[in-house]
Amino acid sequence: MPENIRTSNEITFADLNLAQPLMRAIADAGYTTPTPVQAQAIPLVLAGGDLLAGAQTGTGKTAGFTLPILHRLSAKPAANPRPGRPRCLILTPTRELAAQVEESVQTYGKYLPLKSMVMFGGVNINPQMKALRGQVDILVATPGRLLDHVGQKTLDLSGVEILVLDEADRMLDMGFIRDIKKILALLPKQRQNLLFSATFSDEIKALADGLLNNPALIEVARRNATAELITQKIYPVDRERKRALLTQLIKEHNWFQVLVFTRTKHGANNLAEHLNKDGITAMAIHGNKSQAARTRALAEFKTGKLQVLCATDIAARGIDISELPHVVNYELPNVAEDYVHRIGRTGRAGSEGEASSLVCIDEHKLLKDIERLIKREIPVVQIPGFEPDPRIKAEPILNGQNRGQGGRGQGQGRGQSAPRAGGGQPRSGAAGKPAAGHGAGRGAAPVLHRSGGRGR
Ligand code: AMP
């Protein structure tokens, strides 16, 4: 797998030296900061080199290649402009992706005079032929229909300066390798090549070896790291108010089939007990339960009769449930990779899912580790009435359990604060912005205070 070449936390769009018309389009789109793949890919593509990027949908990869391509094409006029002779070819596996990518090209290129076009099969070829009689700078296409046009001599690929293979792994899965090879043979030797793939099988490596010239390597999200269909949210809350917040979230949104993760068996039991008291049907599932009890709980959970399952990471590993609408991290895991496993229970196979994390001050360091691993910031949602009290200090998480576990009450501000490894640093944009209604300005405690921007 390619190694990350650098991180992007500090980079802004202004640092990327994109042309003004692109900066305007970026501002119109409402983007404030480049995503990690953008921060890494844009300078590399602008420099003109080949690129092998491990990035999946949802990472912002499309803008990652579209923006620098638009910049390069607009900076230099076509050597030999002719109708139906694109300068950039973007191949995608499906028509949906092709349409989506071309829409991005239009969005980001709206203040530039460049023209784009999308072509895919399953629709009448005539309008595409007509469009090819005009200027086409950027062509987004699926391989089959592209070859149809080549066969009809309506398309001239001899002017391609930049080639992008988007979702190359899916193209190979869909059996496009021969088509891709045919297309490659039609392109000028001298060109820039960008290959995007969510995974790196031997087949992809072989394709990359034959296609790319001394490529730069970037990787921004591991396979399944944060699948595109999972909406992730952080709910800042004090440790002893987690249970009340969870109850409110479940009731307010009428969540069903909620898998709630705690750090310990004891915590799972406690929480299930308390949720039941709050009128939410819940059961803890872990190794101490008999197989019969677990089977019954699972069956009831699947039918929706049991609203909530509380589990530890280990217990959850042994149960066959996925594609859940809701996964809740009642407590963040000590090991960042476990977060990825946990949220992987939701949003699979085309079903949408939501992964919510209730995060108290003790867990800021764990959250940072998770965000570093998944290479994105998780949007923060502050539920009114649950703003963390800035007087509460971070406490160490002992034996995998902090004091708020299972709703056990704890007095506030008892002066028992103990520094945690790494110290609870404020999140980005958090400094000096205590949550409203809690003695603003007094608290030295870090406050999660970031509006949910990017990330889905
Ligand atoms: P993609 O991975 O290219 O499919 O992009 C995923 C989503 O992220 C799209 O809806 C984009 O509009 C959005 N997006 C891309 N770049 C940014 C950014 N820098 N800030 C916020 N959203 C972005």
Tab-separated table of C-alpha atoms and ligand atoms in Angstrom:
chain	number	residue	atom	x	y	z
A	1	MET	CA	0.000	0.000	0.000
A	2	PRO	CA	1.241	3.487	-0.690
A	3	GLU	CA	2.359	5.441	2.312
A	4	ASN	CA	0.975	8.788	3.168
A	5	ILE	CA	3.345	11.399	2.012
A	6	ARG	CA	2.165	14.127	4.297
A	7	THR	CA	-0.684	15.299	6.397
A	8	SER	CA	-2.845	18.193	5.550
A	9	ASN	CA	-4.251	19.686	8.700
A	10	GLU	CA	-2.597	23.037	8.237
A	11	ILE	CA	-3.147	23.509	4.522
A	12	THR	CA	-5.727	25.978	3.228
A	13	PHE	CA	-7.094	26.406	-0.291
A	14	ALA	CA	-5.117	29.642	-0.530
A	15	ASP	CA	-1.895	27.631	-0.075
A	16	LEU	CA	-2.667	25.520	-3.113
A	17	ASN	CA	-2.095	28.275	-5.683
A	18	LEU	CA	-5.182	27.560	-7.703
A	19	ALA	CA	-6.328	30.115	-10.284
A	20	GLN	CA	-8.771	32.777	-9.139
A	21	PRO	CA	-11.747	31.438	-11.130
A	22	LEU	CA	-11.295	28.126	-9.310
A	23	MET	CA	-11.016	29.827	-5.933
A	24	ARG	CA	-14.301	31.603	-6.647
A	25	ALA	CA	-16.000	28.328	-7.544
A	26	ILE	CA	-14.602	26.718	-4.388
A	27	ALA	CA	-15.982	29.592	-2.322
A	28	ASP	CA	-19.352	29.259	-4.069
A	29	ALA	CA	-19.383	25.556	-3.197
A	30	GLY	CA	-18.930	26.576	0.429
A	31	TYR	CA	-15.680	24.694	0.959
A	32	THR	CA	-13.415	26.253	3.521
A	33	THR	CA	-10.576	23.774	3.859
A	34	PRO	CA	-9.208	21.156	1.497
A	35	THR	CA	-9.840	17.567	2.496
A	36	PRO	CA	-6.684	15.486	3.061
A	37	VAL	CA	-6.782	13.979	-0.427
A	38	GLN	CA	-7.149	17.431	-1.925
A	39	ALA	CA	-4.331	18.896	0.133
A	40	GLN	CA	-2.082	16.096	-1.039
A	41	ALA	CA	-3.199	15.524	-4.600
A	42	ILE	CA	-3.632	19.099	-5.804
A	43	PRO	CA	0.034	20.180	-5.543
A	44	LEU	CA	1.194	16.901	-7.095
A	45	VAL	CA	-1.180	17.158	-10.036
A	46	LEU	CA	-0.356	20.827	-10.526
A	47	ALA	CA	3.318	19.873	-10.709
A	48	GLY	CA	2.484	17.663	-13.665
A	49	GLY	CA	3.536	14.283	-12.325
A	50	ASP	CA	1.726	10.964	-12.313
A	51	LEU	CA	-0.249	9.981	-9.259
A	52	LEU	CA	-1.424	6.796	-7.625
A	53	ALA	CA	-4.035	7.669	-5.047
A	54	GLY	CA	-5.782	5.420	-2.576
A	55	ALA	CA	-9.002	7.262	-1.941
A	56	GLN	CA	-12.618	6.331	-2.060
A	57	THR	CA	-15.796	8.265	-2.632
A	58	GLY	CA	-16.576	10.617	0.175
A	59	THR	CA	-13.017	11.800	0.633
A	60	GLY	CA	-13.336	14.722	-1.760
A	61	LYS	CA	-11.196	12.954	-4.349
A	62	THR	CA	-13.172	14.306	-7.297
A	63	ALA	CA	-12.246	17.902	-6.504
A	64	GLY	CA	-8.774	16.560	-5.712
A	65	PHE	CA	-8.160	15.807	-9.362
A	66	THR	CA	-10.702	18.096	-11.047
A	67	LEU	CA	-9.404	21.359	-9.585
A	68	PRO	CA	-5.753	20.955	-10.590
A	69	ILE	CA	-6.745	19.589	-14.001
A	70	LEU	CA	-8.901	22.641	-14.660
A	71	HIS	CA	-6.044	24.821	-13.491
A	72	ARG	CA	-3.514	23.191	-15.793
A	73	LEU	CA	-5.767	23.190	-18.830
A	74	SER	CA	-6.719	26.824	-18.364
A	75	ALA	CA	-3.116	27.876	-17.830
A	76	LYS	CA	-2.038	26.527	-21.207
A	77	PRO	CA	-4.033	26.716	-24.437
A	78	ALA	CA	-4.622	23.540	-26.431
A	79	ALA	CA	-1.743	22.744	-28.798
A	80	ASN	CA	-4.025	21.809	-31.637
A	81	PRO	CA	-7.627	22.635	-30.780
A	82	ARG	CA	-10.209	20.752	-32.805
A	83	PRO	CA	-13.814	19.743	-32.183
A	84	GLY	CA	-14.208	16.354	-30.498
A	85	ARG	CA	-10.576	16.305	-29.403
A	86	PRO	CA	-10.467	16.344	-25.592
A	87	ARG	CA	-7.373	17.361	-23.648
A	88	CYS	CA	-8.360	15.446	-20.564
A	89	LEU	CA	-10.017	12.043	-20.383
A	90	ILE	CA	-11.596	10.821	-17.171
A	91	LEU	CA	-12.680	7.180	-17.195
A	92	THR	CA	-15.150	5.906	-14.630
A	93	PRO	CA	-16.743	2.481	-14.131
A	94	THR	CA	-20.382	3.561	-14.033
A	95	ARG	CA	-22.595	6.103	-15.633
A	96	GLU	CA	-23.656	7.434	-12.240
A	97	LEU	CA	-20.080	8.193	-11.350
A	98	ALA	CA	-19.411	9.636	-14.802
A	99	ALA	CA	-22.364	11.987	-14.445
A	100	GLN	CA	-21.300	12.949	-10.945
A	101	VAL	CA	-17.718	13.654	-11.958
A	102	GLU	CA	-18.759	15.736	-14.946
A	103	GLU	CA	-21.077	17.710	-12.705
A	104	SER	CA	-18.092	18.444	-10.473
A	105	VAL	CA	-16.083	19.542	-13.505
A	106	GLN	CA	-18.865	21.969	-14.341
A	107	THR	CA	-19.209	23.171	-10.774
A	108	TYR	CA	-15.528	23.891	-10.300
A	109	GLY	CA	-14.970	25.089	-13.851
A	110	LYS	CA	-17.948	27.400	-14.049
A	111	TYR	CA	-15.814	30.560	-14.263
A	112	LEU	CA	-13.471	29.094	-16.872
A	113	PRO	CA	-14.050	28.888	-20.616
A	114	LEU	CA	-13.298	25.137	-20.669
A	115	LYS	CA	-15.966	22.772	-21.982
A	116	SER	CA	-16.766	19.347	-20.610
A	117	MET	CA	-18.879	16.457	-21.727
A	118	VAL	CA	-20.058	13.162	-20.273
A	119	MET	CA	-20.651	9.999	-22.277
A	120	PHE	CA	-21.940	6.611	-21.185
A	121	GLY	CA	-23.836	3.710	-22.644
A	122	GLY	CA	-27.474	2.824	-22.340
A	123	VAL	CA	-28.605	6.096	-23.856
A	124	ASN	CA	-28.964	7.336	-27.422
A	125	ILE	CA	-25.539	7.939	-28.958
A	126	ASN	CA	-26.681	10.718	-31.290
A	127	PRO	CA	-26.708	13.630	-28.833
A	128	GLN	CA	-23.190	12.580	-27.801
A	129	MET	CA	-22.077	12.601	-31.424
A	130	LYS	CA	-23.531	16.043	-31.836
A	131	ALA	CA	-21.736	17.313	-28.748
A	132	LEU	CA	-18.455	15.938	-30.121
A	133	ARG	CA	-18.800	18.248	-33.081
A	134	GLY	CA	-18.100	21.125	-30.713
A	135	GLN	CA	-15.340	22.024	-28.299
A	136	VAL	CA	-14.712	19.360	-25.642
A	137	ASP	CA	-11.796	19.970	-23.325
A	138	ILE	CA	-12.662	17.458	-20.632
A	139	LEU	CA	-14.385	14.199	-21.446
A	140	VAL	CA	-15.803	12.011	-18.700
A	141	ALA	CA	-16.706	8.576	-20.006
A	142	THR	CA	-17.353	4.948	-19.277
A	143	PRO	CA	-15.026	2.706	-21.300
A	144	GLY	CA	-17.564	0.869	-23.468
A	145	ARG	CA	-19.319	3.880	-24.907
A	146	LEU	CA	-16.017	5.651	-25.379
A	147	LEU	CA	-14.829	2.812	-27.603
A	148	ASP	CA	-18.104	2.968	-29.541
A	149	HIS	CA	-17.309	6.568	-30.386
A	150	VAL	CA	-13.757	5.706	-31.314
A	151	GLY	CA	-15.206	3.064	-33.637
A	152	GLN	CA	-17.513	5.644	-35.179
A	153	LYS	CA	-14.576	8.021	-35.562
A	154	THR	CA	-16.516	10.713	-33.778
A	155	LEU	CA	-13.865	11.052	-31.120
A	156	ASP	CA	-10.193	11.904	-31.446
A	157	LEU	CA	-8.058	10.873	-28.494
A	158	SER	CA	-4.741	12.078	-29.908
A	159	GLY	CA	-4.872	15.319	-27.960
A	160	VAL	CA	-5.234	13.837	-24.473
A	161	GLU	CA	-2.763	15.494	-22.124
A	162	ILE	CA	-4.188	14.134	-18.874
A	163	LEU	CA	-5.764	10.743	-18.186
A	164	VAL	CA	-7.675	9.908	-15.024
A	165	LEU	CA	-8.805	6.422	-14.074
A	166	ASP	CA	-11.359	6.962	-11.338
A	167	GLU	CA	-12.366	4.030	-9.139
A	168	ALA	CA	-9.953	1.884	-11.072
A	169	ASP	CA	-10.584	-1.097	-8.812
A	170	ARG	CA	-14.250	-1.061	-9.679
A	171	MET	CA	-13.430	-0.808	-13.354
A	172	LEU	CA	-11.356	-3.957	-13.064
A	173	ASP	CA	-14.064	-5.683	-11.013
A	174	MET	CA	-16.512	-4.866	-13.770
A	175	GLY	CA	-14.259	-6.440	-16.357
A	176	PHE	CA	-13.120	-3.290	-18.123
A	177	ILE	CA	-9.433	-4.158	-18.251
A	178	ARG	CA	-9.417	-5.000	-21.956
A	179	ASP	CA	-11.329	-1.855	-22.829
A	180	ILE	CA	-8.953	0.194	-20.731
A	181	LYS	CA	-5.957	-1.304	-22.509
A	182	LYS	CA	-7.508	-0.539	-25.877
A	183	ILE	CA	-8.108	3.042	-24.833
A	184	LEU	CA	-4.585	3.456	-23.470
A	185	ALA	CA	-3.209	2.381	-26.819
A	186	LEU	CA	-5.060	5.268	-28.470
A	187	LEU	CA	-3.596	7.954	-26.255
A	188	PRO	CA	-0.446	9.961	-26.883
A	189	LYS	CA	2.572	8.526	-25.050
A	190	GLN	CA	3.416	11.844	-23.470
A	191	ARG	CA	0.732	12.573	-20.905
A	192	GLN	CA	-0.044	12.862	-17.215
A	193	ASN	CA	-1.734	9.865	-15.599
A	194	LEU	CA	-3.768	9.821	-12.414
A	195	LEU	CA	-5.097	6.596	-10.975
A	196	PHE	CA	-7.616	6.597	-8.129
A	197	SER	CA	-8.576	3.392	-6.417
A	198	ALA	CA	-10.079	2.517	-3.064
A	199	THR	CA	-8.094	-0.713	-2.908
A	200	PHE	CA	-4.767	-2.007	-4.175
A	201	SER	CA	-5.091	-5.530	-5.441
A	202	ASP	CA	-2.293	-7.129	-7.443
A	203	GLU	CA	-4.314	-6.377	-10.542
A	204	ILE	CA	-4.426	-2.684	-9.722
A	205	LYS	CA	-0.719	-2.717	-8.984
A	206	ALA	CA	-0.051	-4.328	-12.342
A	207	LEU	CA	-2.202	-1.762	-14.092
A	208	ALA	CA	-0.468	1.056	-12.226
A	209	ASP	CA	2.974	-0.346	-13.069
A	210	GLY	CA	2.184	-0.374	-16.762
A	211	LEU	CA	0.486	3.001	-16.784
A	212	LEU	CA	2.187	5.324	-14.366
A	213	ASN	CA	5.551	6.986	-14.634
A	214	ASN	CA	7.321	7.320	-11.348
A	215	PRO	CA	4.051	8.164	-9.601
A	216	ALA	CA	3.620	10.019	-6.349
A	217	LEU	CA	1.696	7.904	-3.891
A	218	ILE	CA	-1.009	9.070	-1.587
A	219	GLU	CA	-3.477	7.220	0.512
A	220	VAL	CA	-6.195	8.915	2.471
A	221	ALA	CA	-8.687	6.358	3.622
A	222	ARG	CA	-8.207	2.704	4.144
A	223	ARG	CA	-10.674	0.344	2.661
A	224	ASN	CA	-13.826	0.422	4.734
A	225	ALA	CA	-12.271	3.058	6.931
A	226	THR	CA	-15.248	5.331	6.751
A	227	ALA	CA	-17.568	4.097	4.105
A	228	GLU	CA	-19.247	6.827	2.184
A	229	LEU	CA	-22.699	6.003	3.415
A	230	ILE	CA	-21.875	6.404	7.065
A	231	THR	CA	-22.713	9.754	8.564
A	232	GLN	CA	-20.462	10.334	11.526
A	233	LYS	CA	-21.190	12.785	14.278
A	234	ILE	CA	-19.617	13.806	17.534
A	235	TYR	CA	-21.910	14.896	20.342
A	236	PRO	CA	-19.932	16.714	23.033
A	237	VAL	CA	-21.340	16.044	26.470
A	238	ASP	CA	-20.179	15.777	30.065
A	239	ARG	CA	-19.370	12.263	31.165
A	240	GLU	CA	-22.183	11.993	33.676
A	241	ARG	CA	-24.774	13.302	31.228
A	242	LYS	CA	-24.148	10.779	28.499
A	243	ARG	CA	-27.022	8.563	29.466
A	244	ALA	CA	-29.518	11.426	29.444
A	245	LEU	CA	-28.234	12.535	26.046
A	246	LEU	CA	-28.435	9.040	24.626
A	247	THR	CA	-32.007	8.668	25.866
A	248	GLN	CA	-32.925	12.015	24.342
A	249	LEU	CA	-31.320	11.195	20.979
A	250	ILE	CA	-33.020	7.819	20.753
A	251	LYS	CA	-36.417	9.160	21.736
A	252	GLU	CA	-36.261	12.350	19.746
A	253	HIS	CA	-35.243	10.628	16.507
A	254	ASN	CA	-37.159	7.461	17.231
A	255	TRP	CA	-34.055	5.378	16.555
A	256	PHE	CA	-34.468	1.638	16.292
A	257	GLN	CA	-31.850	-1.060	16.010
A	258	VAL	CA	-29.261	0.959	17.836
A	259	LEU	CA	-26.014	-0.793	18.640
A	260	VAL	CA	-24.384	1.024	21.533
A	261	PHE	CA	-20.745	0.422	22.387
A	262	THR	CA	-19.366	0.707	25.867
A	263	ARG	CA	-15.856	-0.047	27.021
A	264	THR	CA	-16.716	-2.646	29.624
A	265	LYS	CA	-19.242	-5.393	30.253
A	266	HIS	CA	-20.201	-3.680	33.459
A	267	GLY	CA	-20.840	-0.480	31.537
A	268	ALA	CA	-22.978	-2.306	28.990
A	269	ASN	CA	-25.091	-3.878	31.751
A	270	ASN	CA	-25.505	-0.622	33.603
A	271	LEU	CA	-26.449	1.283	30.516
A	272	ALA	CA	-29.006	-1.302	29.360
A	273	GLU	CA	-30.568	-1.235	32.804
A	274	HIS	CA	-30.811	2.533	32.793
A	275	LEU	CA	-32.181	2.745	29.284
A	276	ASN	CA	-34.935	0.336	30.280
A	277	LYS	CA	-35.743	2.621	33.199
A	278	ASP	CA	-35.958	5.461	30.697
A	279	GLY	CA	-38.529	3.505	28.715
A	280	ILE	CA	-36.209	2.254	25.969
A	281	THR	CA	-36.024	-1.507	25.481
A	282	ALA	CA	-32.371	-2.407	25.773
A	283	MET	CA	-30.235	-5.432	26.513
A	284	ALA	CA	-26.562	-5.910	27.103
A	285	ILE	CA	-24.926	-8.606	25.096
A	286	HIS	CA	-21.657	-10.151	26.165
A	287	GLY	CA	-19.852	-13.324	26.941
A	288	ASN	CA	-21.401	-13.718	30.386
A	289	LYS	CA	-24.835	-14.179	28.846
A	290	SER	CA	-25.991	-17.656	27.903
A	291	GLN	CA	-26.049	-18.496	24.235
A	292	ALA	CA	-29.850	-18.808	24.403
A	293	ALA	CA	-30.191	-15.329	25.898
A	294	ARG	CA	-27.919	-13.878	23.252
A	295	THR	CA	-29.765	-15.558	20.423
A	296	ARG	CA	-33.081	-14.308	21.743
A	297	ALA	CA	-31.759	-10.785	22.182
A	298	LEU	CA	-30.386	-10.754	18.654
A	299	ALA	CA	-33.618	-12.033	17.153
A	300	GLU	CA	-35.618	-9.400	18.976
A	301	PHE	CA	-33.154	-6.748	17.985
A	302	LYS	CA	-33.378	-7.687	14.322
A	303	THR	CA	-37.162	-7.479	14.349
A	304	GLY	CA	-37.069	-4.133	16.120
A	305	LYS	CA	-38.770	-5.397	19.264
A	306	LEU	CA	-35.602	-4.714	21.182
A	307	GLN	CA	-34.587	-1.154	20.440
A	308	VAL	CA	-31.040	-1.085	21.758
A	309	LEU	CA	-28.213	-3.561	22.139
A	310	CYS	CA	-25.367	-2.563	24.404
A	311	ALA	CA	-22.099	-4.283	23.648
A	312	THR	CA	-18.386	-4.153	24.166
A	313	ASP	CA	-16.038	-4.455	21.209
A	314	ILE	CA	-15.285	-8.048	22.047
A	315	ALA	CA	-18.934	-9.038	22.472
A	316	ALA	CA	-19.903	-7.340	19.238
A	317	ARG	CA	-17.256	-9.240	17.317
A	318	GLY	CA	-19.067	-12.452	18.050
A	319	ILE	CA	-22.454	-11.383	16.778
A	320	ASP	CA	-23.699	-11.382	13.285
A	321	ILE	CA	-25.265	-8.006	12.812
A	322	SER	CA	-24.467	-5.417	10.236
A	323	GLU	CA	-26.185	-2.878	8.057
A	324	LEU	CA	-27.565	-1.249	11.143
A	325	PRO	CA	-29.057	2.208	10.870
A	326	HIS	CA	-27.388	3.405	14.082
A	327	VAL	CA	-24.172	2.720	15.850
A	328	VAL	CA	-23.484	4.755	18.966
A	329	ASN	CA	-20.148	5.061	20.677
A	330	TYR	CA	-21.300	5.676	24.205
A	331	GLU	CA	-17.636	5.691	24.990
A	332	LEU	CA	-14.886	5.963	22.453
A	333	PRO	CA	-12.700	2.886	22.181
A	334	ASN	CA	-9.175	3.005	23.571
A	335	VAL	CA	-7.849	1.696	20.299
A	336	ALA	CA	-8.656	3.881	17.300
A	337	GLU	CA	-8.976	0.883	14.947
A	338	ASP	CA	-11.897	-0.355	17.021
A	339	TYR	CA	-13.787	2.781	16.043
A	340	VAL	CA	-13.506	1.765	12.404
A	341	HIS	CA	-14.729	-1.745	13.219
A	342	ARG	CA	-17.596	-0.395	15.250
A	343	ILE	CA	-18.923	2.010	12.687
A	344	GLY	CA	-18.419	-0.590	9.974
A	345	ARG	CA	-21.543	-2.216	11.391
A	346	THR	CA	-23.597	0.500	9.824
A	347	GLY	CA	-24.039	1.829	6.311
A	348	ARG	CA	-23.059	-1.332	4.513
A	349	ALA	CA	-24.178	-2.568	1.133
A	350	GLY	CA	-25.947	0.527	0.057
A	351	SER	CA	-27.918	1.126	3.214
A	352	GLU	CA	-27.295	4.418	4.910
A	353	GLY	CA	-26.067	4.520	8.432
A	354	GLU	CA	-25.269	6.890	11.190
A	355	ALA	CA	-22.418	6.578	13.640
A	356	SER	CA	-22.789	8.848	16.641
A	357	SER	CA	-20.166	9.308	19.322
A	358	LEU	CA	-20.870	10.809	22.720
A	359	VAL	CA	-17.603	12.415	23.649
A	360	CYS	CA	-16.691	13.816	27.036
A	361	ILE	CA	-13.599	15.748	27.974
A	362	ASP	CA	-11.714	12.610	29.014
A	363	GLU	CA	-11.904	11.329	25.482
A	364	HIS	CA	-10.507	14.208	23.432
A	365	LYS	CA	-7.193	12.485	22.978
A	366	LEU	CA	-8.912	9.269	21.837
A	367	LEU	CA	-10.950	11.304	19.370
A	368	LYS	CA	-7.816	12.895	17.972
A	369	ASP	CA	-6.296	9.458	17.471
A	370	ILE	CA	-9.414	8.303	15.650
A	371	GLU	CA	-9.481	11.321	13.368
A	372	ARG	CA	-5.813	10.832	12.603
A	373	LEU	CA	-6.507	7.229	11.669
A	374	ILE	CA	-9.528	7.893	9.473
A	375	LYS	CA	-7.886	11.042	8.132
A	376	ARG	CA	-10.876	13.271	8.501
A	377	GLU	CA	-12.472	15.465	11.067
A	378	ILE	CA	-15.802	14.226	12.313
A	379	PRO	CA	-18.479	16.914	12.384
A	380	VAL	CA	-19.450	18.084	15.834
A	381	VAL	CA	-23.084	18.531	16.771
A	382	GLN	CA	-23.832	20.269	20.040
A	383	ILE	CA	-27.239	19.369	21.434
A	384	PRO	CA	-28.632	22.365	23.323
A	385	GLY	CA	-28.856	21.680	27.019
A	386	PHE	CA	-25.920	19.255	26.892
A	387	GLU	CA	-23.105	21.748	26.452
A	388	PRO	CA	-20.076	20.543	28.404
A	389	ASP	CA	-19.395	22.479	31.565
A	390	PRO	CA	-15.985	24.117	31.047
A	391	ARG	CA	-15.246	23.718	34.770
A	392	ILE	CA	-15.100	19.964	34.449
A	393	LYS	CA	-11.569	18.734	33.959
A	394	ALA	CA	-10.358	15.698	32.118
A	395	GLU	CA	-9.866	12.577	34.179
A	396	PRO	CA	-7.833	9.549	33.287
A	397	ILE	CA	-9.651	6.612	31.825
A	398	LEU	CA	-8.824	3.818	34.249
A	399	ASN	CA	-9.073	0.151	33.381
A	400	GLY	CA	-10.849	1.041	30.215
A	401	GLN	CA	-13.561	2.785	32.127
A	402	ASN	CA	-14.165	6.368	33.042
A	403	ARG	CA	-16.367	7.644	35.757
A	404	GLY	CA	-19.412	8.406	33.706
A	405	GLN	CA	-19.767	4.780	32.691
A	406	GLY	CA	-23.245	3.420	32.786
A	407	GLY	CA	-24.691	6.628	34.083
A	408	ARG	CA	-22.977	6.489	37.469
A	409	GLY	CA	-23.363	9.944	38.936
A	410	GLN	CA	-20.421	12.098	39.792
A	411	GLY	CA	-20.143	15.513	41.346
A	412	GLN	CA	-18.804	18.253	39.186
A	413	GLY	CA	-15.560	20.085	39.628
A	414	ARG	CA	-14.281	18.145	42.601
A	415	GLY	CA	-10.756	19.106	41.929
A	416	GLN	CA	-9.741	15.549	41.127
A	417	SER	CA	-8.468	16.349	37.744
A	418	ALA	CA	-5.512	14.392	36.622
A	419	PRO	CA	-3.581	15.044	33.482
A	420	ARG	CA	-4.048	12.434	30.816
A	421	ALA	CA	-1.381	11.324	28.485
A	422	GLY	CA	-1.304	13.864	25.738
A	423	GLY	CA	-3.524	16.211	27.722
A	424	GLY	CA	-6.953	17.161	26.482
A	425	GLN	CA	-6.085	19.678	23.846
A	426	PRO	CA	-8.761	21.891	22.385
A	427	ARG	CA	-10.090	20.769	19.052
A	428	SER	CA	-9.393	22.874	16.027
A	429	GLY	CA	-11.240	26.121	16.278
A	430	ALA	CA	-12.073	25.387	19.874
A	431	ALA	CA	-9.642	27.579	21.704
A	432	GLY	CA	-11.237	30.123	23.941
A	433	LYS	CA	-14.756	29.274	22.910
A	434	PRO	CA	-16.460	27.643	25.828
A	435	ALA	CA	-19.895	26.308	25.172
A	436	ALA	CA	-22.689	28.752	25.739
A	437	GLY	CA	-24.363	28.918	29.093
A	438	HIS	CA	-21.519	27.596	31.181
A	439	GLY	CA	-19.636	30.531	32.522
A	440	ALA	CA	-18.124	31.595	29.247
A	441	GLY	CA	-14.510	32.587	29.524
A	442	ARG	CA	-13.880	31.002	32.871
A	443	GLY	CA	-13.111	27.501	31.947
A	444	ALA	CA	-9.629	26.458	31.021
A	445	ALA	CA	-11.011	23.089	30.029
A	446	PRO	CA	-10.962	22.228	26.348
A	447	VAL	CA	-14.274	22.484	24.623
A	448	LEU	CA	-15.291	20.720	21.480
A	449	HIS	CA	-16.702	23.510	19.425
A	450	ARG	CA	-16.634	22.893	15.769
A	451	SER	CA	-19.554	23.080	13.468
A	452	GLY	CA	-20.070	20.098	11.246
A	453	GLY	CA	-18.521	21.074	7.956
A	454	ARG	CA	-17.093	18.502	5.695
A	455	GLY	CA	-17.292	14.815	6.098
A	456	ARG	CA	-20.406	12.861	5.688
B	1	AMP	P1	-16.097	12.863	-3.485
B	1	AMP	O1	-15.267	12.028	-2.564
B	1	AMP	O2	-15.281	13.491	-4.529
B	1	AMP	O3	-17.270	12.116	-4.005
B	1	AMP	O4	-16.672	14.089	-2.621
B	1	AMP	C1	-17.508	13.881	-1.542
B	1	AMP	C2	-18.294	15.112	-1.169
B	1	AMP	O5	-17.478	16.041	-0.503
B	1	AMP	C3	-18.925	15.849	-2.333
B	1	AMP	O6	-20.282	16.067	-2.018
B	1	AMP	C4	-18.193	17.164	-2.395
B	1	AMP	O7	-19.046	18.195	-2.803
B	1	AMP	C5	-17.736	17.356	-0.956
B	1	AMP	N1	-16.459	18.089	-0.852
B	1	AMP	C6	-15.385	17.967	-1.650
B	1	AMP	N2	-14.390	18.757	-1.232
B	1	AMP	C7	-14.816	19.389	-0.130
B	1	AMP	C8	-14.217	20.335	0.765
B	1	AMP	N3	-12.973	20.751	0.618
B	1	AMP	N4	-14.968	20.772	1.786
B	1	AMP	C9	-16.234	20.332	1.959
B	1	AMP	N5	-16.845	19.431	1.160
B	1	AMP	C10	-16.149	18.964	0.117
